[in-house]
Tab-separated table of C-alpha atoms and ligand atoms in Angstrom:
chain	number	residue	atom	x	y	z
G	18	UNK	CA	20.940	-25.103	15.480
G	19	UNK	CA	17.692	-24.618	14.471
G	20	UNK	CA	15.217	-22.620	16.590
G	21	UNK	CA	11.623	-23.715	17.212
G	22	UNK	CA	9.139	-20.718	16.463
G	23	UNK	CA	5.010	-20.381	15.900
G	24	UNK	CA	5.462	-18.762	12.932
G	25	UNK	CA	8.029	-17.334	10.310
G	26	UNK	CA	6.891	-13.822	8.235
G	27	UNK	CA	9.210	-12.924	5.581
G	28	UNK	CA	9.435	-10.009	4.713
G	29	UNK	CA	9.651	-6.741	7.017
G	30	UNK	CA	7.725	-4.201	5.337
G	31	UNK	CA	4.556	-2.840	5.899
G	32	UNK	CA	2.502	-5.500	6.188
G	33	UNK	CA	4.626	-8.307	7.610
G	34	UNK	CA	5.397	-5.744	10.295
G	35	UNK	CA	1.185	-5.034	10.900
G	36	UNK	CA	0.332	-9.196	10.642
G	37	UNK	CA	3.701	-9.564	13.093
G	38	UNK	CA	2.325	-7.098	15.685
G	39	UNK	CA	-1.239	-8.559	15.396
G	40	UNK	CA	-0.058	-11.979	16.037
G	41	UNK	CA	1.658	-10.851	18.407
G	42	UNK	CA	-1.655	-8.950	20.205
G	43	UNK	CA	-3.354	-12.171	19.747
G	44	UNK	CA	-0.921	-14.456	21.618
G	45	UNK	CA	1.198	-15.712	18.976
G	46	UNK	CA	4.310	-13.962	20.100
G	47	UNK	CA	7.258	-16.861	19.837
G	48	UNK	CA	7.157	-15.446	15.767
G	49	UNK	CA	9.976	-14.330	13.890
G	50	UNK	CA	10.383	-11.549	11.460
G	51	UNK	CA	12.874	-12.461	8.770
G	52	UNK	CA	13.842	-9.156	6.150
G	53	UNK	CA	16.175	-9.887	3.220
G	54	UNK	CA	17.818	-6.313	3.981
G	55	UNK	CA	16.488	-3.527	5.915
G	56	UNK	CA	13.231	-2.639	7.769
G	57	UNK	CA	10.310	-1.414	4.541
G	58	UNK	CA	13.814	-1.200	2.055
G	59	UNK	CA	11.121	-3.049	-0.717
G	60	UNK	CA	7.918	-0.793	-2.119
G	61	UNK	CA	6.942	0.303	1.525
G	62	UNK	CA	10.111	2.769	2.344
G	63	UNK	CA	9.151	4.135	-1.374
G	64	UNK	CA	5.691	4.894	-0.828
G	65	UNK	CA	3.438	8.011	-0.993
G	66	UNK	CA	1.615	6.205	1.448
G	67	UNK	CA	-1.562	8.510	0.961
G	68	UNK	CA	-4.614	6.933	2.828
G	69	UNK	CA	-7.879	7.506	0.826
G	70	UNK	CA	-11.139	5.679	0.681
G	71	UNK	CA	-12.217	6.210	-2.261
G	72	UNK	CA	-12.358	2.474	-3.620
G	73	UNK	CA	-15.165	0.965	-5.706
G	74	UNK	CA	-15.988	-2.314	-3.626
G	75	UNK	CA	-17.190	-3.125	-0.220
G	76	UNK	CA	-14.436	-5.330	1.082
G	77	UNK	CA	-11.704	-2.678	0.444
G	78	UNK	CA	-14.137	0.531	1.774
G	79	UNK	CA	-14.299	-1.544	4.789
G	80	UNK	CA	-10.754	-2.350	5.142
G	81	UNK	CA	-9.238	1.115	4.025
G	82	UNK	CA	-12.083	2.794	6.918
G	83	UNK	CA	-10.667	0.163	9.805
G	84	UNK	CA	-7.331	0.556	8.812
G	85	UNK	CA	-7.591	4.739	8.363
G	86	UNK	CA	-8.457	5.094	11.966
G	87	UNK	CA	-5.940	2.397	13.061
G	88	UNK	CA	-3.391	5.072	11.209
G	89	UNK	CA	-5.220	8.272	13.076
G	90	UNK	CA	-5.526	6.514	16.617
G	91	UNK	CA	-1.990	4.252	15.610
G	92	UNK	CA	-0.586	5.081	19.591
G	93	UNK	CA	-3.982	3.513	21.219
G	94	UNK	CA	-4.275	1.045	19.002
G	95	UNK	CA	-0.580	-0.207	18.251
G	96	UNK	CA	1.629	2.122	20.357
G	97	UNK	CA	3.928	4.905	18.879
G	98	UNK	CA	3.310	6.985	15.581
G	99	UNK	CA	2.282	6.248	11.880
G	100	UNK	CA	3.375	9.717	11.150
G	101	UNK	CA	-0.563	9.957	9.839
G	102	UNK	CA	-1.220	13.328	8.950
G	103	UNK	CA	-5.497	14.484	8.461
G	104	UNK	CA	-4.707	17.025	5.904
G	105	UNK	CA	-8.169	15.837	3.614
G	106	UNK	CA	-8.507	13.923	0.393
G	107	UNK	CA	-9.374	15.329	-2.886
G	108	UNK	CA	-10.124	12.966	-5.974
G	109	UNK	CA	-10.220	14.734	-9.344
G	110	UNK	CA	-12.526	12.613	-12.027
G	111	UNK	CA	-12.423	13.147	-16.118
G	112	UNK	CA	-15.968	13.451	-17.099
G	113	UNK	CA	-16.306	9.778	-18.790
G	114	UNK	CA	-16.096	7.898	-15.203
G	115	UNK	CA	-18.295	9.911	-13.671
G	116	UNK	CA	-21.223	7.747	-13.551
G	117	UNK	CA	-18.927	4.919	-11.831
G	118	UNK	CA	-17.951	8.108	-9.532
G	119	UNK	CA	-21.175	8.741	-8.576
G	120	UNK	CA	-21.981	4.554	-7.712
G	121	UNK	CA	-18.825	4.681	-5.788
G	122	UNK	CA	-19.418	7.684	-3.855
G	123	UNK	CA	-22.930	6.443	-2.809
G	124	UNK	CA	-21.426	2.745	-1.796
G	125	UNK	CA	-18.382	4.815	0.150
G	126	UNK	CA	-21.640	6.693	2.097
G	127	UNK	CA	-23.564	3.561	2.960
G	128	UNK	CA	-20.878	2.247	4.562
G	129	UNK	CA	-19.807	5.196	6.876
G	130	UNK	CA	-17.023	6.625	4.813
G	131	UNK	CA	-17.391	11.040	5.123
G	132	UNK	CA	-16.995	11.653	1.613
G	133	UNK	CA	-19.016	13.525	-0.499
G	134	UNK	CA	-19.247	14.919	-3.937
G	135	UNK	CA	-18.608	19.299	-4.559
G	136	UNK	CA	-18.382	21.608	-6.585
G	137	UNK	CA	-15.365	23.685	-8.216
G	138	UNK	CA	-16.314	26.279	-6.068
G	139	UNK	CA	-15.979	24.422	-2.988
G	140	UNK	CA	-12.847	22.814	-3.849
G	141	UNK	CA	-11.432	26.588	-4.692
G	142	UNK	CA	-12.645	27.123	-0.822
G	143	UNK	CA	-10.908	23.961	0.635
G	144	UNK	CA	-8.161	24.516	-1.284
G	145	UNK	CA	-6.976	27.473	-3.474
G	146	UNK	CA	-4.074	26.988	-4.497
G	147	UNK	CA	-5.625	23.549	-6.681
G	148	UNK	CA	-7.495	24.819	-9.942
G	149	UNK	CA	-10.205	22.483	-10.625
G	150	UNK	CA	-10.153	23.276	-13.909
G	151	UNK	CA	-11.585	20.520	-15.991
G	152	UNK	CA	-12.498	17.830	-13.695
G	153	UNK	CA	-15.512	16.103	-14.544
G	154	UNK	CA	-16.408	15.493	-10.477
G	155	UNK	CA	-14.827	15.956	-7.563
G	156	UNK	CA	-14.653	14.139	-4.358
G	157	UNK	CA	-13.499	15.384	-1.061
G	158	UNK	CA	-12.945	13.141	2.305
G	159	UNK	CA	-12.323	15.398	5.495
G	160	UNK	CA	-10.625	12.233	7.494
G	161	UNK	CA	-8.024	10.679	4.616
G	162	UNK	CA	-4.707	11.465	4.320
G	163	UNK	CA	-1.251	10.534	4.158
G	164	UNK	CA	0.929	8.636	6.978
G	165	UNK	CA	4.849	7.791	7.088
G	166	UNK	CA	5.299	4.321	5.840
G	167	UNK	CA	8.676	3.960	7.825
G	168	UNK	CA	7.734	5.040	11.107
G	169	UNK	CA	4.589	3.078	10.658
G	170	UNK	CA	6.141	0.136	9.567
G	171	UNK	CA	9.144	0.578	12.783
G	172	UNK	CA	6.118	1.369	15.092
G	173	UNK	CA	4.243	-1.973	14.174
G	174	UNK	CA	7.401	-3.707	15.012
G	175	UNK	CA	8.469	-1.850	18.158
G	176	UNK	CA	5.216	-2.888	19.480
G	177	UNK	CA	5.221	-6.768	18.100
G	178	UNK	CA	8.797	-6.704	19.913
G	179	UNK	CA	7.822	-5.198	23.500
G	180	UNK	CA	5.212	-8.568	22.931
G	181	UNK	CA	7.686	-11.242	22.269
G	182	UNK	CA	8.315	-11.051	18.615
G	183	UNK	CA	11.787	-11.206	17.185
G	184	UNK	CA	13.181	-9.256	14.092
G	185	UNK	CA	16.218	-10.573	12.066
G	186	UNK	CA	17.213	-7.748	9.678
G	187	UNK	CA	19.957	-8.691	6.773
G	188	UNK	CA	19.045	-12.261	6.606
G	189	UNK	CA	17.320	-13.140	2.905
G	190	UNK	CA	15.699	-16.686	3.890
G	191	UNK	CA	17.099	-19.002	0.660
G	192	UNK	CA	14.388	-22.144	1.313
G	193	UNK	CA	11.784	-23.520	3.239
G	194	UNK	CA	11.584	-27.510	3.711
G	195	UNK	CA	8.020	-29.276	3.255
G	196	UNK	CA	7.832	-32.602	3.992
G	197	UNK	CA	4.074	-34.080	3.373
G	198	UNK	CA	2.811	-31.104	2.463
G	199	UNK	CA	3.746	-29.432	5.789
G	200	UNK	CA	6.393	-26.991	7.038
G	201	UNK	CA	9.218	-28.247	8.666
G	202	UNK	CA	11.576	-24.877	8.501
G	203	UNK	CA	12.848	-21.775	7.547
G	204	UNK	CA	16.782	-21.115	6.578
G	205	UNK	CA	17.653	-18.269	6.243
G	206	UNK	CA	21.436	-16.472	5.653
G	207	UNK	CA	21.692	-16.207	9.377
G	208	UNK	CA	19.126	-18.721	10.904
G	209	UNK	CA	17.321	-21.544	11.083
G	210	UNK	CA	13.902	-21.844	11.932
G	211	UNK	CA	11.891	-24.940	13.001
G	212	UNK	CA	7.956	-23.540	11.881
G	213	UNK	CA	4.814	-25.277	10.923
G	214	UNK	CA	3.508	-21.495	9.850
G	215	UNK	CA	5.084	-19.261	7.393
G	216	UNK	CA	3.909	-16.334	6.182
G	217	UNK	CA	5.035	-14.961	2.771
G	218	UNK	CA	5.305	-11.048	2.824
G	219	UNK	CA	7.900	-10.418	0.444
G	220	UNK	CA	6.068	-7.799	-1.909
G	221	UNK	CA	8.034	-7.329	-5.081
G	222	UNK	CA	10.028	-10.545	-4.069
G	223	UNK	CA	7.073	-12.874	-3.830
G	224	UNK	CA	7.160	-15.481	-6.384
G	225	UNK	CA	11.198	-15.394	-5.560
G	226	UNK	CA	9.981	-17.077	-2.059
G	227	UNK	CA	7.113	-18.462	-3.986
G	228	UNK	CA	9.618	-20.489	-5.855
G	229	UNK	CA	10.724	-21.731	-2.612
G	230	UNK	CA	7.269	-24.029	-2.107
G	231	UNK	CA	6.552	-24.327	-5.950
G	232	UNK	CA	4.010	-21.626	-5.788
G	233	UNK	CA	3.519	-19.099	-8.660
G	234	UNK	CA	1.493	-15.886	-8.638
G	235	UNK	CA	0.215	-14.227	-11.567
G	236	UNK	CA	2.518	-10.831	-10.339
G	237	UNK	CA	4.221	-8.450	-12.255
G	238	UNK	CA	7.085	-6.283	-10.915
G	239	UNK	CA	6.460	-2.692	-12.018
G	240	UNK	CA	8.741	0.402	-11.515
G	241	UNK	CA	7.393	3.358	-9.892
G	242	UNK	CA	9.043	7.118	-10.160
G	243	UNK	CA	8.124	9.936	-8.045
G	244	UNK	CA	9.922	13.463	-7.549
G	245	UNK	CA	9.850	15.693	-4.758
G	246	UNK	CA	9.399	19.088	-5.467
G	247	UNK	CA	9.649	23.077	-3.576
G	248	UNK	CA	6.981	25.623	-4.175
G	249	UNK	CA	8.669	29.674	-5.246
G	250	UNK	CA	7.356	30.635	-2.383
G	251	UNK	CA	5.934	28.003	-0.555
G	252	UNK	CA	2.596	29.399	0.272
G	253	UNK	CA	1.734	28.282	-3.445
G	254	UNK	CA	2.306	24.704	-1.806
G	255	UNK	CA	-1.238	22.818	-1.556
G	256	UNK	CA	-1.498	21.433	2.457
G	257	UNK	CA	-4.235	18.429	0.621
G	258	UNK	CA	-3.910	14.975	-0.226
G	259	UNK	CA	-4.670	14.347	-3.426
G	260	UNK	CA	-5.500	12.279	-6.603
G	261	UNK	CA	-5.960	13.699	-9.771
G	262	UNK	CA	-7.043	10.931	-12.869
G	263	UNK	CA	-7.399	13.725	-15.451
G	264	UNK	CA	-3.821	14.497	-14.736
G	265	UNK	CA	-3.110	11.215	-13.997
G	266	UNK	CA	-0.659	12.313	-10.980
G	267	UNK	CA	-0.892	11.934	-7.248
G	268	UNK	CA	0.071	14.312	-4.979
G	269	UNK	CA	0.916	15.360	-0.606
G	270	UNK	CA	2.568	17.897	0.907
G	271	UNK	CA	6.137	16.418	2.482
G	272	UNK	CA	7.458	19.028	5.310
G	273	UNK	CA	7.713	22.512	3.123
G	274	UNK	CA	7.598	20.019	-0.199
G	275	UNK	CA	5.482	18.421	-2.508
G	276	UNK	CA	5.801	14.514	-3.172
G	277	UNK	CA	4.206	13.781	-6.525
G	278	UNK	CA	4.073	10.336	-8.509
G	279	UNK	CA	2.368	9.422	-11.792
G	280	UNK	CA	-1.157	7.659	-11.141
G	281	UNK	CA	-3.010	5.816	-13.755
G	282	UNK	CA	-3.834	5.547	-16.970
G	283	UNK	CA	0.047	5.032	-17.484
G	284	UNK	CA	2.158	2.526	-18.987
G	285	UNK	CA	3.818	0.051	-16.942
G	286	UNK	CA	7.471	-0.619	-17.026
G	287	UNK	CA	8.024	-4.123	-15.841
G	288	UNK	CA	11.500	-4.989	-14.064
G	289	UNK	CA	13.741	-7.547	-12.371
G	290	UNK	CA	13.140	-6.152	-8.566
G	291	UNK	CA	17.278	-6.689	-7.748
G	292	UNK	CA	18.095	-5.065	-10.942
G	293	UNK	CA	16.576	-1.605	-12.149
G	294	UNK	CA	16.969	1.871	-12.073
G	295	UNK	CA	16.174	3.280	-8.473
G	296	UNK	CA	16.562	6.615	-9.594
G	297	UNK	CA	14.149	9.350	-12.115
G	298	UNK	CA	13.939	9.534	-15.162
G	299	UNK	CA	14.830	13.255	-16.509
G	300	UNK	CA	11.901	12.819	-19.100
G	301	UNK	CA	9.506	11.644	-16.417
G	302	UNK	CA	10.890	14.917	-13.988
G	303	UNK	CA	10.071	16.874	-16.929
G	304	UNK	CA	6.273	15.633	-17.494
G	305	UNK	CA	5.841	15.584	-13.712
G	306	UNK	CA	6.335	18.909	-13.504
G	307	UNK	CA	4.244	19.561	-16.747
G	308	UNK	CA	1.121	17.583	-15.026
G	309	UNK	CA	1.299	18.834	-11.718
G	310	UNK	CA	1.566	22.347	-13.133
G	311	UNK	CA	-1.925	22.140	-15.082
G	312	UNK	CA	-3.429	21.336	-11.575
G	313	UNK	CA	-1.555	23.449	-9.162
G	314	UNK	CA	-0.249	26.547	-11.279
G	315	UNK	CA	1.440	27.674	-8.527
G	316	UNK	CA	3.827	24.941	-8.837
G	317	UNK	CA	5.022	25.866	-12.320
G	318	UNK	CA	8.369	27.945	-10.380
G	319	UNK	CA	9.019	24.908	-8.461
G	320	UNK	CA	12.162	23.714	-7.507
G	321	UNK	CA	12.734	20.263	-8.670
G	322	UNK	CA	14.354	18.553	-5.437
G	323	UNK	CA	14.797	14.644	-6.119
G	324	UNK	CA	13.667	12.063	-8.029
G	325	UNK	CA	13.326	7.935	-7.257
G	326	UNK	CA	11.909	4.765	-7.696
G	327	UNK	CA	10.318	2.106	-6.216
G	328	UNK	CA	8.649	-0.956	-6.898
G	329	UNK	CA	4.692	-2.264	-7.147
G	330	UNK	CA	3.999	-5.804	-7.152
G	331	UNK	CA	0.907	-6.056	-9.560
G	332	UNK	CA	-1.751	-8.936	-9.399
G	333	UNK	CA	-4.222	-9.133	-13.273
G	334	UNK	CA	-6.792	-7.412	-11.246
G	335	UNK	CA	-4.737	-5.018	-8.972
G	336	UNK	CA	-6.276	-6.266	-5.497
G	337	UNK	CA	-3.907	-8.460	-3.475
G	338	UNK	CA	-3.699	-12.368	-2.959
G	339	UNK	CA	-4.111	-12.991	0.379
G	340	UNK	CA	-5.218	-16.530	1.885
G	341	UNK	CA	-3.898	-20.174	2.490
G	342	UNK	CA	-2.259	-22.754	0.215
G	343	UNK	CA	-4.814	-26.054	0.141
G	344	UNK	CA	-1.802	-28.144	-1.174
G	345	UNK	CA	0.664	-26.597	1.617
G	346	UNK	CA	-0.781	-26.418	5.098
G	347	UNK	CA	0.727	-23.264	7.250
G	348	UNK	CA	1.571	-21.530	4.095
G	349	UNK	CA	0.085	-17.986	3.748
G	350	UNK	CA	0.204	-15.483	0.693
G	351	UNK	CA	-0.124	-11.613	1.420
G	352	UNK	CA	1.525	-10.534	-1.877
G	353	UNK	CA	0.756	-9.100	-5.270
G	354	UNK	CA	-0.795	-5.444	-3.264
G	355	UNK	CA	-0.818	-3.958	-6.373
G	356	UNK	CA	0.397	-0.194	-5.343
G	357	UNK	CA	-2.208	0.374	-2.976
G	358	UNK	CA	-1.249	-1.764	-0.079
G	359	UNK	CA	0.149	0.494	2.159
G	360	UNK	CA	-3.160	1.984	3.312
G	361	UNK	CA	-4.869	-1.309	3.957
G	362	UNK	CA	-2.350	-3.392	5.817
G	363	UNK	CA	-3.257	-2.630	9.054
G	364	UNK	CA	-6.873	-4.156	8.094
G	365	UNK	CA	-4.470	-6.781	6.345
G	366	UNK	CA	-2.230	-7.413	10.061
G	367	UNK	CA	-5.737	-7.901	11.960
G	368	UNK	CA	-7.806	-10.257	9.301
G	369	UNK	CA	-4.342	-12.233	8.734
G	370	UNK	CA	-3.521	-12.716	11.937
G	371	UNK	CA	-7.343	-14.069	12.582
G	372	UNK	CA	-6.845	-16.702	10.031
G	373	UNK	CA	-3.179	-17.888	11.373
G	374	UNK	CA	-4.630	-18.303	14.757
G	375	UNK	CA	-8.020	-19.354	14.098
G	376	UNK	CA	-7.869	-20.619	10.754
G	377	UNK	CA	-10.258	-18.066	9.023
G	378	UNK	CA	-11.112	-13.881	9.797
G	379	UNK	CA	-13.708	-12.928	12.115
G	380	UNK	CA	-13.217	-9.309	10.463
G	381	UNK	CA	-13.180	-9.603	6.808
G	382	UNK	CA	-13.989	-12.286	4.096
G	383	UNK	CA	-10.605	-13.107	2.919
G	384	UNK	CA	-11.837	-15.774	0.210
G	385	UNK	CA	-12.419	-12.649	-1.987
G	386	UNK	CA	-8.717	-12.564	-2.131
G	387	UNK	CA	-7.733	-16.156	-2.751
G	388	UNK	CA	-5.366	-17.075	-5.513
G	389	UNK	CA	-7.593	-18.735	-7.295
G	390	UNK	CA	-10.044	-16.075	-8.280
G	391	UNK	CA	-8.107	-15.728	-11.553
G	392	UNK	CA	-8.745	-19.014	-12.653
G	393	UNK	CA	-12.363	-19.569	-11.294
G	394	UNK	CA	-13.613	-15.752	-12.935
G	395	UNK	CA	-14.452	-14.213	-9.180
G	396	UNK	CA	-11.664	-11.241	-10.327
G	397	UNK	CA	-12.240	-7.827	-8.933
G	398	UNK	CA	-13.612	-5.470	-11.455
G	399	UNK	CA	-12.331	-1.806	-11.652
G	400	UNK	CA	-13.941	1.212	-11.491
G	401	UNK	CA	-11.412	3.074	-12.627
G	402	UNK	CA	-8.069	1.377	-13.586
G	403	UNK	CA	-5.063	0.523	-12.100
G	404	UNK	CA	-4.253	0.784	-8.645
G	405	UNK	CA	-7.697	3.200	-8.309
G	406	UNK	CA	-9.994	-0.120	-7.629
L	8	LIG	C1	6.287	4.743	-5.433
L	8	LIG	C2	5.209	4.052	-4.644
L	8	LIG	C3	4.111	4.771	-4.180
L	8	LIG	C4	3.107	4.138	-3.464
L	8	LIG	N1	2.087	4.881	-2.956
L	8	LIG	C5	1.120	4.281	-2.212
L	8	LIG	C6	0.101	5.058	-1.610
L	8	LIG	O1	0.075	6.278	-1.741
L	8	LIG	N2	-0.815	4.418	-0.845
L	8	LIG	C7	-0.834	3.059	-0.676
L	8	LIG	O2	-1.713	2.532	-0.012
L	8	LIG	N3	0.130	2.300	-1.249
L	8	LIG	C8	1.103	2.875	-1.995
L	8	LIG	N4	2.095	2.135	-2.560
L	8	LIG	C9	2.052	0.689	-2.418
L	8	LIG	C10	2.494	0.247	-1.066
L	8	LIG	O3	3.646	0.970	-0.682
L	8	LIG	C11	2.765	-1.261	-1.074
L	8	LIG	O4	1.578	-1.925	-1.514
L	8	LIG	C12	3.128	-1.762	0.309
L	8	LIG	O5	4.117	-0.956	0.901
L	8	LIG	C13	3.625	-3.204	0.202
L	8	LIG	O6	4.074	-3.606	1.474
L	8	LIG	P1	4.573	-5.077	1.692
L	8	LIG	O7	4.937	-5.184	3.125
L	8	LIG	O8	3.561	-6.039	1.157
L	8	LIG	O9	5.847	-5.259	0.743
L	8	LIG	P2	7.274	-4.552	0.773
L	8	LIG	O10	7.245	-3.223	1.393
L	8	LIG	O11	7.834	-4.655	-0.606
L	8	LIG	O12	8.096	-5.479	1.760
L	8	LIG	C14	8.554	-6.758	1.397
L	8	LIG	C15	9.799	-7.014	2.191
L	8	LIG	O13	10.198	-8.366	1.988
L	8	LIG	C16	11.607	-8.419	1.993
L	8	LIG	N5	12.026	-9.669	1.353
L	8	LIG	C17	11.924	-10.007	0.051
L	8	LIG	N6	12.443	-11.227	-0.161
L	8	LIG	C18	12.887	-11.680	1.036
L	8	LIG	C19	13.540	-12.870	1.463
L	8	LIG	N7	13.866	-13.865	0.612
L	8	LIG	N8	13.872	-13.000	2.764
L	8	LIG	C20	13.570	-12.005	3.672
L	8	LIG	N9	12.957	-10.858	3.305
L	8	LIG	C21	12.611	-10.695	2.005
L	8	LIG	C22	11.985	-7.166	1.202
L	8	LIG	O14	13.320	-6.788	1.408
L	8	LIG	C23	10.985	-6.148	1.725
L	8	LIG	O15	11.478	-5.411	2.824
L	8	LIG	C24	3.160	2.740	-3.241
L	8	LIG	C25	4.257	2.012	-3.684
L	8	LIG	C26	5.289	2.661	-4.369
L	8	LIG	C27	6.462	1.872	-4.830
């Protein structure tokens, strides 16, 4: 028998768990949760989940800032832990984007972030154990840095729970009915669900559910390796956040480790997301190591602890599609986050849950986001490549 909810989000990572909890908060609590598998077992549980600022437009500075202090303040304003740890953000520039650095920096200012351009010397100061060596700039942000994207993501659904909401785990929903271009349900392995509102936040799996509706996204599936590693002795081990394009490598301490992963300009390696390789690539261990070496020297003695993969969910113009369907009322898209979603969902759970309940955000102008920016030529333009922005 079918069960009558307000909404159906698919899709228990990150940011079905945020827009689930925010719902929630705003009085849509009869909602279920539906998850394929386990709680953030798509790109979420796999992220590095560093929380920066540095972005080149003014939607995303003002999402990443209202979402950082939603991860630094996470038990006032959620309740429980993001695991969000303040350790400071450095971004390492080559010299031929430093003129975009510098616009980006300035835009970051005027809009509150606490960022600011320094020197070598300064970065030796904050942190010695990172050689500057040949960046063109550097950027350093006191307030960013990295959170844990499972006990954020169980935290956001802990408190959409003590609200009302309900969580089926191990339960891939296989179709949604439409009749008259409206929602009639949900079915899932284990359920049924009588909706008028669904929510598609499948990540990796979106045009899977897409294909559900008859709605494509222009997403590709990309794999993502990154290999924990143990500084010989561990006081060579930097305590920073950081980002490093000249290296193209990203990089945060992980209890007495370091967790790095390959940032762009890379080459991507598209996959079937139920079929590829979840584990590292020796070659890729190997040129880790290589890379991070050049930036931390220390870390040339390292031990090499694990390696793994995990999965991004790439739009053309890496910024996410988030909005309504005109041609399927109650359908909403938060898919295609493009490797850097972690760090702005809980902007993502507020402004969504604003347009389920009132039919548009009071926070931020999610039109920027529709779907149809590729075809009309409003795409985001990057600054720097990849999932930079
Ligand atoms: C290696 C790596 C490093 C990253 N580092 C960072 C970083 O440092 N900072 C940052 O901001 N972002 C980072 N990201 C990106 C970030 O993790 C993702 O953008 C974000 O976690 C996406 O969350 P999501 O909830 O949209 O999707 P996901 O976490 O992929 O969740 C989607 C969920 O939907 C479920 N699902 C799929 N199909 C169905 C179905 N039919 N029925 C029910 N459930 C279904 C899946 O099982 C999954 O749990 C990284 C990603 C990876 C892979």
């Amino acid at each position: 028998m079918s069960q009558a909810v307000d909404a159906v989000i698919i899709g228990a990572g990150i940011n079905g768990a945020a827009i689930a909890f925010n719902l929630a908060k705003r009085g849509c609590k009869n909602i279920a949760v539906v998850e394929r598998f386990t709680i953030a077992s798509g790109g979420t549980g796999k992220s590095a989940a560093i929380v920066r600022q540095h972005y080149s437009n003014e939607i995303l500075i003002r999402m990443v800032r209202r979402s950082r202090d939603i991860f630094e303040f996470f038990d006032d304003e959620v309740g429980g832990s993001a695991g969000f740890v303040r350790t400071g953000y450095l971004f390492f520039v080559p010299g031929y984007v430093v003129e975009a650095f510098k616009c980006n920096i300035a835009l970051q200012k005027k809009l509150g972030v606490r960022t600011r351009d320094i020197s070598k010397e300064e970065s030796k100061e904050i942190c010695p154990q990172i050689d500057p060596g040949d960046a063109g700039a550097i950027a350093y942000e006191p307030d960013s840095g990295y959170a844990d994207p499972y006990e954020s993501t169980v935290s956001y659904l802990q408190a959409a729970k003590a609200l009302g909401a309900r969580l089926y785990q191990s339960s891939p929903v296989q179709s949604v009915h439409v009749r008259g271009g409206k929602i009639e349900c949900v079915v899932s392995a284990k359920e049924e669900f009588a909706t008028r509102v669904v929510v598609n936040a499948s990540g990796p799996w979106a045009n899977k559910v897409g294909s559900m509706v008859n709605i494509t996204y222009p997403i590709q599936v990309t794999r993502e390796q990154e290999v924990m590693f143990r500084a010989q002795p561990q006081s060579l081990c930097p305590q920073l956040t950081v980002s490093d394009m000249c290296n193209a490598i990203y990089f945060h301490p992980f209890g007495q480790d370091l967790l790095v992963g390959r940032g762009f300009p890379k080459e991507y390696e598209h996959v079937d997301p139920d079929n590829y390789a979840e584990g590292s690539d020796p070659d890729f261990i190997e040129d880790t190591a290589e890379r991070i070496a050049k930036r931390v020297p220390g870390m040339e003695s390292a031990f090499i602890l694990k390696g793994y993969s995990g999965l991004y969910d790439v739009t053309p113009d890496w910024h996410p599609i988030i909005g309504t369907h005109p041609e399927l009322d109650g359908f909403i898209s938060v898919v295609g986050t493009s490797g850097h979603g972690f760090k702005l969902a809980p902007a993502v759970g507020e402004a969504v849950s604003q347009l389920v309940v009132d039919g548009k955000s009071s926070t931020f102008d999610l039109s920027q986001f529709s779907a149809d920016r590729f075809a009309t030529g409003h795409s985001f333009k990057a600054a720097y490549g990849g999932n930079r922005a």
